[in-house]
XYZ file of C-alpha atoms in Angstrom:
369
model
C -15.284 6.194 -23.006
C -11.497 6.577 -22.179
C -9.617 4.460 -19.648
C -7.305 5.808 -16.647
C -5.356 3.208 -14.652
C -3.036 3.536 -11.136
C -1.272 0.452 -10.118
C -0.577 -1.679 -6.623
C 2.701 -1.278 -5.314
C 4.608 -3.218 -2.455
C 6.936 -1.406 0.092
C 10.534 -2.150 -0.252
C 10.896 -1.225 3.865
C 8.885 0.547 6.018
C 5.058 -0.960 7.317
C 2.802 0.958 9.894
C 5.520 3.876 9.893
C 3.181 6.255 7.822
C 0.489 6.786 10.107
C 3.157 7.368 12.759
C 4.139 10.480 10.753
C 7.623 8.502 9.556
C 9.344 7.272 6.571
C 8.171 4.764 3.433
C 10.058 3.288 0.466
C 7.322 1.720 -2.384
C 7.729 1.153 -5.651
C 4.300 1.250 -8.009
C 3.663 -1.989 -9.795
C 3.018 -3.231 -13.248
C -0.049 -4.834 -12.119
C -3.195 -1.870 -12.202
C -6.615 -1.439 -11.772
C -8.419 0.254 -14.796
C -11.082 2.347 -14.857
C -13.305 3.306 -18.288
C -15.510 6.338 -17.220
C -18.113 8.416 -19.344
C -19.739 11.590 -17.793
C -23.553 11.596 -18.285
C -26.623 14.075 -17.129
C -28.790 12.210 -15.571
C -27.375 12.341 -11.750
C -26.737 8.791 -11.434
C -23.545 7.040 -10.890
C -23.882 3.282 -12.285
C -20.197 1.467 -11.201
C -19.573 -1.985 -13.187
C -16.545 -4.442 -12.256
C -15.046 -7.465 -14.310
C -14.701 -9.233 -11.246
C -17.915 -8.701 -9.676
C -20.225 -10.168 -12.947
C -23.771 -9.362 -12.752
C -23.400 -6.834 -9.689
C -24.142 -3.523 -11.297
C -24.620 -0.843 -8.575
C -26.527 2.284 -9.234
C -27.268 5.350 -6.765
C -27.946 8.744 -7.838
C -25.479 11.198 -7.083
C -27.437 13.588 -3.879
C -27.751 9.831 -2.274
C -24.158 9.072 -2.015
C -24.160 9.813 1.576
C -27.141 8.280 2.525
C -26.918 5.315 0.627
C -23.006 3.985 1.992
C -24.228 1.699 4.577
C -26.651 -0.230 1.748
C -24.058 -0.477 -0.731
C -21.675 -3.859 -1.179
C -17.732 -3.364 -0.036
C -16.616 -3.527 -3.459
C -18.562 -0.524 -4.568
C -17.939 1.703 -1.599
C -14.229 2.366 -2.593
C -15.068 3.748 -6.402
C -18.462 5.985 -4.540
C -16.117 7.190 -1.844
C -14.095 8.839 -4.429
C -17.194 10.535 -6.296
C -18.775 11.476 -2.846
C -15.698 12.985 -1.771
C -15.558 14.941 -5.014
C -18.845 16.228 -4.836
C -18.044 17.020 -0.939
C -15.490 19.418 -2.059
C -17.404 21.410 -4.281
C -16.670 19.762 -7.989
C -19.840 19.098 -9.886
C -20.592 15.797 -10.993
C -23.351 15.749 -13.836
C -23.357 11.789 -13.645
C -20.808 9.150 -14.249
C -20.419 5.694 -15.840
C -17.258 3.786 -14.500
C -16.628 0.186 -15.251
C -13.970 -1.451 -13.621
C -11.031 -4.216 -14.457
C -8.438 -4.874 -11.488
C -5.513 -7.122 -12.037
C -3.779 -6.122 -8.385
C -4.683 -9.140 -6.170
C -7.045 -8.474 -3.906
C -6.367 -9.434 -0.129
C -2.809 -9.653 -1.477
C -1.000 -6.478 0.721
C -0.326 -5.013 -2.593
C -2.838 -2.426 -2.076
C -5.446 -3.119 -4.460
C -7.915 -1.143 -3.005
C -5.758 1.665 -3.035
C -5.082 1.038 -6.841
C -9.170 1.300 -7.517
C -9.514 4.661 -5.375
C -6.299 6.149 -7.255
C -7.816 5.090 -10.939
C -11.462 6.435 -10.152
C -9.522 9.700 -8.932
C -7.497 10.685 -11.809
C -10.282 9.620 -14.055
C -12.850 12.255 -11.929
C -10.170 14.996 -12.068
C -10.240 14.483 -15.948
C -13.758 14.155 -16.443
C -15.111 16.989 -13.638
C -12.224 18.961 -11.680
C -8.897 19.270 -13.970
C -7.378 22.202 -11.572
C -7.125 19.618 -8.302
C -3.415 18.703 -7.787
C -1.697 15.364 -7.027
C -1.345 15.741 -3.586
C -5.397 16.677 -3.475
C -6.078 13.832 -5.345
C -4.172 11.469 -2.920
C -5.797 12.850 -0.040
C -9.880 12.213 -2.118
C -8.821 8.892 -2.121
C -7.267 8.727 1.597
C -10.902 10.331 2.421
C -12.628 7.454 0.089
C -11.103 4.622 1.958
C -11.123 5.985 5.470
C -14.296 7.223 5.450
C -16.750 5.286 2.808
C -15.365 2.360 2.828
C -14.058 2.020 6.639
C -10.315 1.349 6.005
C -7.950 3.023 8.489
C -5.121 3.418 5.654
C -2.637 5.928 6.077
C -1.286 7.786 3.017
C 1.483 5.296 2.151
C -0.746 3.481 -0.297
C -2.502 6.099 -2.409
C 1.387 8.191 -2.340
C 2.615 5.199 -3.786
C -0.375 5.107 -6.562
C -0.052 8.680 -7.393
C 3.354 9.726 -7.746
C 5.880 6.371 -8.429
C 7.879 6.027 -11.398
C 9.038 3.852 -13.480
C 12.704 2.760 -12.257
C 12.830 4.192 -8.852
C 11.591 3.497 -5.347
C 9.978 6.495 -4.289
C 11.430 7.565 -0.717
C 8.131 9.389 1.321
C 8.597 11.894 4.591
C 4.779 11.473 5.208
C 5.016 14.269 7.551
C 6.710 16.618 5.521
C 4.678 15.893 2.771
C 1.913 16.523 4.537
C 2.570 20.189 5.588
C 5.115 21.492 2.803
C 5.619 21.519 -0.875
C 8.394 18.738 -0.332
C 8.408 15.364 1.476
C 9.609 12.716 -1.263
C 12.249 11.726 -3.544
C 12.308 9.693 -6.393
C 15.337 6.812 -6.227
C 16.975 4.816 -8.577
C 15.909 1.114 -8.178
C 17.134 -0.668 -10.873
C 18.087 -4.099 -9.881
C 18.496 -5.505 -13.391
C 21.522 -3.804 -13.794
C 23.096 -5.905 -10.325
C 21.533 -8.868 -11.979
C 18.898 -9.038 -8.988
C 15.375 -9.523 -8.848
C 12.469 -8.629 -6.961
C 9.876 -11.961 -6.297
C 6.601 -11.417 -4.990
C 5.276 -14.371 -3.025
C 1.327 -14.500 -2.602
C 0.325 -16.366 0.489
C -3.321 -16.350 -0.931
C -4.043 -16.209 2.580
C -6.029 -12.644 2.175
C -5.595 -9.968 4.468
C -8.152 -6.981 5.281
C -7.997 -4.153 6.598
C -11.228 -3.325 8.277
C -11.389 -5.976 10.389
C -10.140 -4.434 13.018
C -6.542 -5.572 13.618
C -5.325 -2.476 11.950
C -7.454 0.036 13.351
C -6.038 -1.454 17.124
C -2.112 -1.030 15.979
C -3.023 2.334 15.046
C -5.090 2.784 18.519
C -1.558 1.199 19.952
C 0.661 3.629 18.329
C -1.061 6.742 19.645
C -1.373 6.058 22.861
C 2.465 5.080 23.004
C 3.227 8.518 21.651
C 0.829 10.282 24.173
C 2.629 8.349 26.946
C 6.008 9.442 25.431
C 4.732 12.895 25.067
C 5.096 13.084 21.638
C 3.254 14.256 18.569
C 3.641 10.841 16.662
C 6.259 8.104 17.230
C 8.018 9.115 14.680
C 9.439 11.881 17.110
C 10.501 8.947 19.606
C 13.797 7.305 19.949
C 15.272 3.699 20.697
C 15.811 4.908 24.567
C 12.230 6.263 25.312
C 10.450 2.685 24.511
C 12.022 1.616 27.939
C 9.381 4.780 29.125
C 6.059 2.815 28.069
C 4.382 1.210 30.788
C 2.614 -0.928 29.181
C 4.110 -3.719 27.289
C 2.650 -4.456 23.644
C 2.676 -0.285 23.447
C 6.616 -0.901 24.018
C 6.681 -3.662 21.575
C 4.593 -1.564 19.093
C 6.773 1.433 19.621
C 9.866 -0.403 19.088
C 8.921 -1.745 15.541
C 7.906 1.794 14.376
C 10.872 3.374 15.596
C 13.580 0.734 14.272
C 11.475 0.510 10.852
C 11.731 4.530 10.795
C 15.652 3.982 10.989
C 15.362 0.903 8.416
C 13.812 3.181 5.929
C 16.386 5.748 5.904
C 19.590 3.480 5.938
C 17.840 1.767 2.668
C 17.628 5.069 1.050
C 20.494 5.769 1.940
C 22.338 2.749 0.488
C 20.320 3.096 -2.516
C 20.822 6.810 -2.970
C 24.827 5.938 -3.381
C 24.485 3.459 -5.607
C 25.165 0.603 -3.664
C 24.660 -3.291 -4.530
C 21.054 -3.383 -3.240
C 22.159 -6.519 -1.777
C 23.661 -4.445 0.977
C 19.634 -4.071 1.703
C 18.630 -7.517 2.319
C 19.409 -7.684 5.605
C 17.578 -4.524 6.761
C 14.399 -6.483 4.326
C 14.847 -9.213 6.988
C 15.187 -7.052 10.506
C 11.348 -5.721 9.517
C 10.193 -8.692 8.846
C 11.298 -9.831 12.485
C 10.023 -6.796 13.744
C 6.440 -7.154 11.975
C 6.204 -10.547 13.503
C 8.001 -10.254 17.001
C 7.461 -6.250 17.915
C 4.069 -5.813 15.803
C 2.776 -9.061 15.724
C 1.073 -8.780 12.294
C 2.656 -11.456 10.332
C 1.225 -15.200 10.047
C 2.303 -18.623 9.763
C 2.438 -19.017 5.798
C 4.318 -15.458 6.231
C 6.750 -16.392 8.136
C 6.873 -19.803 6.156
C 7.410 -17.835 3.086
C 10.356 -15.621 4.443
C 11.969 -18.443 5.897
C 11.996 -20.666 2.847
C 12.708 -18.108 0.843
C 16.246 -17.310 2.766
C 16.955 -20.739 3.200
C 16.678 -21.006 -0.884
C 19.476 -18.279 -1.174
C 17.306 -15.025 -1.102
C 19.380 -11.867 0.056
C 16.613 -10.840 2.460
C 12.744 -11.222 2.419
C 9.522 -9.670 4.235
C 6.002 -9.624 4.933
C 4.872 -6.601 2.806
C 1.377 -4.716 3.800
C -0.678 -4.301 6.856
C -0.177 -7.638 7.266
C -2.289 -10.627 9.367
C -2.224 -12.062 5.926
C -0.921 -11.215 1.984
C 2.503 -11.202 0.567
C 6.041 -11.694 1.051
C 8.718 -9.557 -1.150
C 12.174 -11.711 -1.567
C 15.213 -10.146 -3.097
C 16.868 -12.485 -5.070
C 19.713 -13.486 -7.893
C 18.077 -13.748 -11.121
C 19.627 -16.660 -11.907
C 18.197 -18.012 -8.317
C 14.759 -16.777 -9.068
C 12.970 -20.205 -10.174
C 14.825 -21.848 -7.741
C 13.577 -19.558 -4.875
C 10.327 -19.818 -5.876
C 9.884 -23.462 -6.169
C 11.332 -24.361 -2.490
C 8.612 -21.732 -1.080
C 6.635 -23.445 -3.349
C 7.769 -27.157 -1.570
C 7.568 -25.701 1.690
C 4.251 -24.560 1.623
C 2.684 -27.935 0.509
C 4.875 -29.767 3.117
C 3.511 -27.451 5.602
C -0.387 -27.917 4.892
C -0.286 -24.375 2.829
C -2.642 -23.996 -0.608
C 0.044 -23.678 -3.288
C 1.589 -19.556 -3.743
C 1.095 -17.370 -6.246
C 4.905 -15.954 -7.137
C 5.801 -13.371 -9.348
C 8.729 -10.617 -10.528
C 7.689 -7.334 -10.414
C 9.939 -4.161 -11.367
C 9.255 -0.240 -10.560
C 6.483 0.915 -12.425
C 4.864 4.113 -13.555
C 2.154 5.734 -11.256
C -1.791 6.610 -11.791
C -2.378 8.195 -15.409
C -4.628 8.401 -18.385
C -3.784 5.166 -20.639
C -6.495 5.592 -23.629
């Protein structure tokens, strides 16, 4: 049995902008999910987790389909990637896949895309070793959306595919969509500026098919129909005036200012620049998740707050939000420090106690053993 793993990531700028056919910045964790698969020939797929002990789910491979609605959440995002597979024409004799995830789940460091991503690359080994990356990202887009009910957009599983170690990776989701271009790999090397990158989990868990997500999504498109657009993407700061109704204006405004966000932070980061100079624009989205989007939540806003109060350059939300993590961009020599008056401010404020963590740019999905 050999091992693949793909890893969480967090967005350095840019939330709810990839559905809206704009611009994201992630960088891949060092946290992953692995996955051990073994083909077999008996038509069954059996799918094993370390963190679900004692749930052992089994359904034969013609029952995929028919089977979704019976099966527990967990399971439905490792399936979806099979049954998508075997939708597209690659056989699949029969599969053994056991599971070990060390992305947070409920976090907003997209753990569930991390699981789809590892199952993926291990399936294009094992069954279908012509399908490209860009294929493979779109399998486990399909997975999520449509097995395991997640409205994602493509941010996620882009981020799990093709992010190195070292860089951000800068994505033009609609470019990259139609053409053989779309994204750019950046330096992102904040060691070198003696910076660091914290990670603040609210362990207040966030998810994604609850239906809070699917409605900004339902928000955004029926802004850019008003606006006569394809996507708001193709909107500017002058047409949000246009919308009649007033959370579509709100919802427009965030996506079209974090669009702009995006692109000055690559921009800044392209040239070199103290990523300092990026803090600010970190702290603009998170105002505009909360204010214009209104997906952030007390213990978020908590976080960010403390967080700049302790010295950080800028901080955010980071995810789909209505729950997760907070990123904070901070002086190494201030990281501790930062992290411990979060830490203050969430017991003074009735919080459970964070999780906090450094994380640096990673390498993306691959084959480890």
């Amino acid at each position: 049995m050999r091992t693949w793993v793909a890893p969480g990531r967090v967005n350095i700028i840019g939330e709810h902008t990839d559905y809206n056919d704009g611009f994201v910045l992630p960088i891949a964790l060092p946290l992953v999910t692995r996955c051990a698969a073994e083909t077999t020939a008996d038509g069954f797929v059996r799918v094993e987790s370390r963190q679900r002990p004692g749930e052992s789910v089994l359904v034969g491979i013609d029952e995929l389909v028919a089977a979704r609605d019976r099966l527990p959440g967990w399971a439905r995002y490792p399936l979806g990637v099979v049954a998508e597979f075997v939708r597209r024409g690659h056989a699949v004799p029969g599969l053994v896949l056991e599971l070990d995830g060390a992305v947070p789940i409920g976090a907003g460091l997209s753990s569930s895309a991390a699981l789809s991503c590892s199952v993926a690359v291990a399936l294009r080994d094992l069954c279908a070793p012509t399908v490209a990356v860009r294929e493979l990202i779109d399998i486990a887009r399909a997975a999520e959306n449509d097995y395991a009910g997640a409205p994602t957009g493509v941010l996620d599983q882009s981020a799990a595919m093709l992010c190195t170690a070292g860089h951000a990776l800068f994505l033009d989701v609609r470019r990259f969509s139609t053409a053989d271009a779309g994204y750019e790999q950046i330096p992102f090397d904040l060691a070198t500026f003696g910076l660091e990158l914290l990670v603040v989990d609210t362990g207040q868990p966030h998810e994604l098919v609850d239906g809070g997500y699917a409605r900004r999504r339902a928000e955004c498109a029926s802004a850019a129909a008003e606006l006569g657009v394809p996507a708001l993407r193709d909107a500017e700061a002058a047409d949000v005036a246009r919308i009649t109704d007033p959370i579509g204006r709100r919802r427009a405004r965030h996506v079209i200012t974090e669009n702009a966000r995006v692109v000055a932070v690559a921009e800044k980061l392209r040239r070199g620049a103290d990523p300092r100079e990026i803090g600010p624009d970190l702290s603009a989205g998170h105002a505009s998740l909360r204010d214009d989007f209104e997906v952030s939540t007390d213990a978020l806003d908590t976080a960010v707050t403390a967080a700049l109060d302790a010295g950080a350059h800028g901080a955010r939300m980071v995810g789909g939000g209505f729950g997760g993590s907070v990123i904070a961009l901070v002086d190494r020599d201030r990281t501790d420090a930062v992290a411990a008056a979060v830490g203050d401010r969430f017991a003074r404020s009735g919080f459970p106690a964070p999780r906090t963590f450094v994380v640096v740019p990673a390498a993306g999905a691959r084959r480890e053993l």
